[in-house]
Tab-separated table of C-alpha atoms in Angstrom:
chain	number	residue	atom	x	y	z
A	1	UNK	CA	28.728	9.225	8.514
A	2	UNK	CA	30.400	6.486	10.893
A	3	UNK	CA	27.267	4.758	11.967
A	4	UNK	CA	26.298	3.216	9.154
A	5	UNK	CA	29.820	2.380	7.812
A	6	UNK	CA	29.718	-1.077	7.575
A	7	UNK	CA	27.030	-1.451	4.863
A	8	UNK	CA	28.164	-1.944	1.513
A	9	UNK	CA	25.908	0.687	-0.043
A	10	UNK	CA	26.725	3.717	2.198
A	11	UNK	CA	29.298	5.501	-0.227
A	12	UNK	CA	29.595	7.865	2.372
A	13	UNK	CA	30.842	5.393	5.114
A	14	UNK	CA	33.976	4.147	2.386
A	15	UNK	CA	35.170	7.554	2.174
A	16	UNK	CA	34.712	7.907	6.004
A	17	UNK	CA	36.763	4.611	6.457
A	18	UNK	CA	39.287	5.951	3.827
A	19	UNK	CA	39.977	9.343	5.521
A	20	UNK	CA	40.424	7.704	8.847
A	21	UNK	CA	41.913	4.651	8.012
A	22	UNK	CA	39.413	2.147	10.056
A	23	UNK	CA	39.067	0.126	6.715
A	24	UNK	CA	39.776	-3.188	9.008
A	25	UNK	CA	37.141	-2.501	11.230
A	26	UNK	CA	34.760	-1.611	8.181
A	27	UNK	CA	36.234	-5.087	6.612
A	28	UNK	CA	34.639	-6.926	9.880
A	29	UNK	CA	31.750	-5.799	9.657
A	30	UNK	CA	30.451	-6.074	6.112
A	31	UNK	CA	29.118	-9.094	7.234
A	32	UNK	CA	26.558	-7.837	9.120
A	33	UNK	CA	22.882	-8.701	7.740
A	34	UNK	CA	21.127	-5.515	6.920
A	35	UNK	CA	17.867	-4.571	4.690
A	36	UNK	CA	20.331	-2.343	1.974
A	37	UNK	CA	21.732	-5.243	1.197
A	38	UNK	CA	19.669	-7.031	-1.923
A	39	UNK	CA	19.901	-10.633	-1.104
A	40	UNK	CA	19.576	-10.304	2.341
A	41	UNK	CA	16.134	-8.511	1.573
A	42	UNK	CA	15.225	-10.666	-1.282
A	43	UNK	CA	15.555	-13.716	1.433
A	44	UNK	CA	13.839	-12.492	4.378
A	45	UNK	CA	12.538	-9.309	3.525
A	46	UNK	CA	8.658	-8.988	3.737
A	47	UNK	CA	6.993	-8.001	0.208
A	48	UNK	CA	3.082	-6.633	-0.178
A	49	UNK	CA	1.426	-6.399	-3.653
A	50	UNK	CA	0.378	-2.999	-3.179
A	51	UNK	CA	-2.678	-3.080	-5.166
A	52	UNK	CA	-5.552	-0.924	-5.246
A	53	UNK	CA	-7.617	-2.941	-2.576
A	54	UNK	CA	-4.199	-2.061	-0.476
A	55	UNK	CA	-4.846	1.856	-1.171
A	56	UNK	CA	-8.392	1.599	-0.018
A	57	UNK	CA	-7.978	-0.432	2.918
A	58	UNK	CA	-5.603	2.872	4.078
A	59	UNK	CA	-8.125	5.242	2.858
A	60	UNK	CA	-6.208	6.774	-0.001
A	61	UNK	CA	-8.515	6.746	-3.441
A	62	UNK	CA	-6.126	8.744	-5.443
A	63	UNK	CA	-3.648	6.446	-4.684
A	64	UNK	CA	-5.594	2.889	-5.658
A	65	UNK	CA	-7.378	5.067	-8.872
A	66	UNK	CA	-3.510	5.978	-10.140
A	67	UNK	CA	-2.597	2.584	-9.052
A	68	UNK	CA	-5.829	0.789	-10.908
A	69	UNK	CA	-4.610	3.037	-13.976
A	70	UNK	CA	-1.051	2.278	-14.168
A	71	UNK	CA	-1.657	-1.680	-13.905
A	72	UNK	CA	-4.577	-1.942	-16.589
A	73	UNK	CA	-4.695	1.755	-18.780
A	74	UNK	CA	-6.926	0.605	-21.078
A	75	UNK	CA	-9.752	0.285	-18.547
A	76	UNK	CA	-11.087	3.413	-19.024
A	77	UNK	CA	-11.790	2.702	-22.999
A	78	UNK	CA	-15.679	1.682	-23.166
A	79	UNK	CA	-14.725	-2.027	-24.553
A	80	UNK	CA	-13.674	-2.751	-20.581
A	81	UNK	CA	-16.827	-2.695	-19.434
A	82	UNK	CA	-16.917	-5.850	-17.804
A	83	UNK	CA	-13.213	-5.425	-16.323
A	84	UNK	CA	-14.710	-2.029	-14.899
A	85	UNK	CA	-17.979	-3.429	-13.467
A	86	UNK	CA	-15.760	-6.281	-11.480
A	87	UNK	CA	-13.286	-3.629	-9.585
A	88	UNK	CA	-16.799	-1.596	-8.751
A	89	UNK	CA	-18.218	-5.102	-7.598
A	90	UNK	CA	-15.110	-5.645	-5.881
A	91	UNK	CA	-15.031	-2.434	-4.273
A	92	UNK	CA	-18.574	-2.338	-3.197
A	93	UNK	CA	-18.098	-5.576	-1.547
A	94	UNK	CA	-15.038	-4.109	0.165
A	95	UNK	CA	-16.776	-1.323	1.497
A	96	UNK	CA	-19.463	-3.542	2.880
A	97	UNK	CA	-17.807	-5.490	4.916
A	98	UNK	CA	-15.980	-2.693	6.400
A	99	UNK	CA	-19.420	-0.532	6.936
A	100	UNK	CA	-18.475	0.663	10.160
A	101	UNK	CA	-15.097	2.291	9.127
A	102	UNK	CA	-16.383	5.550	7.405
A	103	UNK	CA	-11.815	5.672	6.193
A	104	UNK	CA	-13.038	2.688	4.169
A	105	UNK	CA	-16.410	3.079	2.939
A	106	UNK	CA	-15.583	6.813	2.031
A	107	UNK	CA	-12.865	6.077	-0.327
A	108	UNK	CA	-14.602	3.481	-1.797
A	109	UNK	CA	-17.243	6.067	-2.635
A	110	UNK	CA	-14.751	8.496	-3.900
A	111	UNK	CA	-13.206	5.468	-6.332
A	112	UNK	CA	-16.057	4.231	-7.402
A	113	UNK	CA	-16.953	7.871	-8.787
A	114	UNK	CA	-13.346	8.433	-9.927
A	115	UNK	CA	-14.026	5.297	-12.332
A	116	UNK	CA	-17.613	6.944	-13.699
A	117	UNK	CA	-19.888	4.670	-11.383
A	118	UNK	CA	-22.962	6.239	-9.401
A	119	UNK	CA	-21.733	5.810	-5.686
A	120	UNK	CA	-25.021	6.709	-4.401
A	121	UNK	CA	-26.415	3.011	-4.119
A	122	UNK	CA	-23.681	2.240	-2.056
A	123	UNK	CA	-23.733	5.000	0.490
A	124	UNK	CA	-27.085	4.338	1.047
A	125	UNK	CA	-26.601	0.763	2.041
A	126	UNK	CA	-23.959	1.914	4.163
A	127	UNK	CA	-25.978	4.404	6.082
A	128	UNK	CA	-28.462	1.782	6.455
A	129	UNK	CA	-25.988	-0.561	7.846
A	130	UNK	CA	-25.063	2.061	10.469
A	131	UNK	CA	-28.695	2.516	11.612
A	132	UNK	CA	-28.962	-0.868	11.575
A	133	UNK	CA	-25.767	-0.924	14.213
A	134	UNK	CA	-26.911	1.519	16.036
A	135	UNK	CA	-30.566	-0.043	16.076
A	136	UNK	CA	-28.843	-3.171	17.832
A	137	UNK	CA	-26.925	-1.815	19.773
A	138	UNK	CA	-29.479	-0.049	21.375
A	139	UNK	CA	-31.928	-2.782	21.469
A	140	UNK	CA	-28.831	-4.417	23.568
C-alpha cells in the first residue's frame, strides 16, 4: 500500500497516508511523473494503432478477425466485396514477405479462411518459397 502512495490515482495510498498521517510526505511527492497519470501519458506516452496487421504480425488470428470485425461490421455483408478482397490482398502480401516465419504465414492462413477466402493458394506459395530457401541455401 505505501509504495505507490504518491500517485494521485492509488485510492489505496490516500487512505494509507490518512491512517498514518504522512500526508506531507505524500504532498511532496505528487509531483512525481508517472504513466497513471493522464497527461503525463498523453505527452510522452508511446501509442500503437493496434490493428489487425498488429494481431498478425504476433501470430494471433482471432485477435486481428475480432479486431477486423469490430472496426468495419458490415464487411461480412456480400456488398463489401471489394473491402474484403483488399484485407485478403493485404494479408497475402503480409504473409509473403514474412515466408520464413511459419507464426506469420500461419495466421495469415487461418484469417484469410476466417473471412471465407481459399487459403490454399497462399500456402502453396509459401511452401514454395521455403524450398526455394532451402534450395539456396544449399546451393551456398
Amino acid at each position: 500500500q505505501q509504495l505507490f502512495s504518491w500517485q494521485s490515482t492509488n485510492r489505496l495510498g490516500e487512505r494509507f497516508e490518512i491512517e498514518h498521517s504522512r500526508k506531507n510526505l505524500a504532498e511532496l511527492y505528487r509531483g512525481f511523473p508517472h504513466f497513471s497519470s493522464e497527461e503525463f501519458s498523453q505527452s510522452y506516452g508511446y501509442t500503437q494503432k493496434l490493428d489487425y496487421i498488429h494481431y498478425l504480425n504476433k501470430g494471433n488470428p482471432t485477435f486481428a478477425y475480432a479486431n477486423l470485425l469490430a472496426a468495419d461490421p458490415k464487411i461480412e455483408s456480400k456488398y463489401c466485396s471489394n473491402r474484403m478482397k483488399s484485407v485478403c490482398q493485404r494479408v497475402y502480401r503480409l504473409g509473403l514477405s514474412h515466408y520464413n516465419i511459419p507464426k506469420v504465414t500461419s495466421s495469415c492462413a487461418a484469417f484469410m479462411e476466417m473471412l471465407g477466402w481459399d487459403s490454399a493458394p497462399f500456402r502453396t506459395d509459401i511452401v514454395l518459397l521455403n524450398l526455394l530457401l532451402q534450395y539456396e541455401a544449399q546451393a551456398a
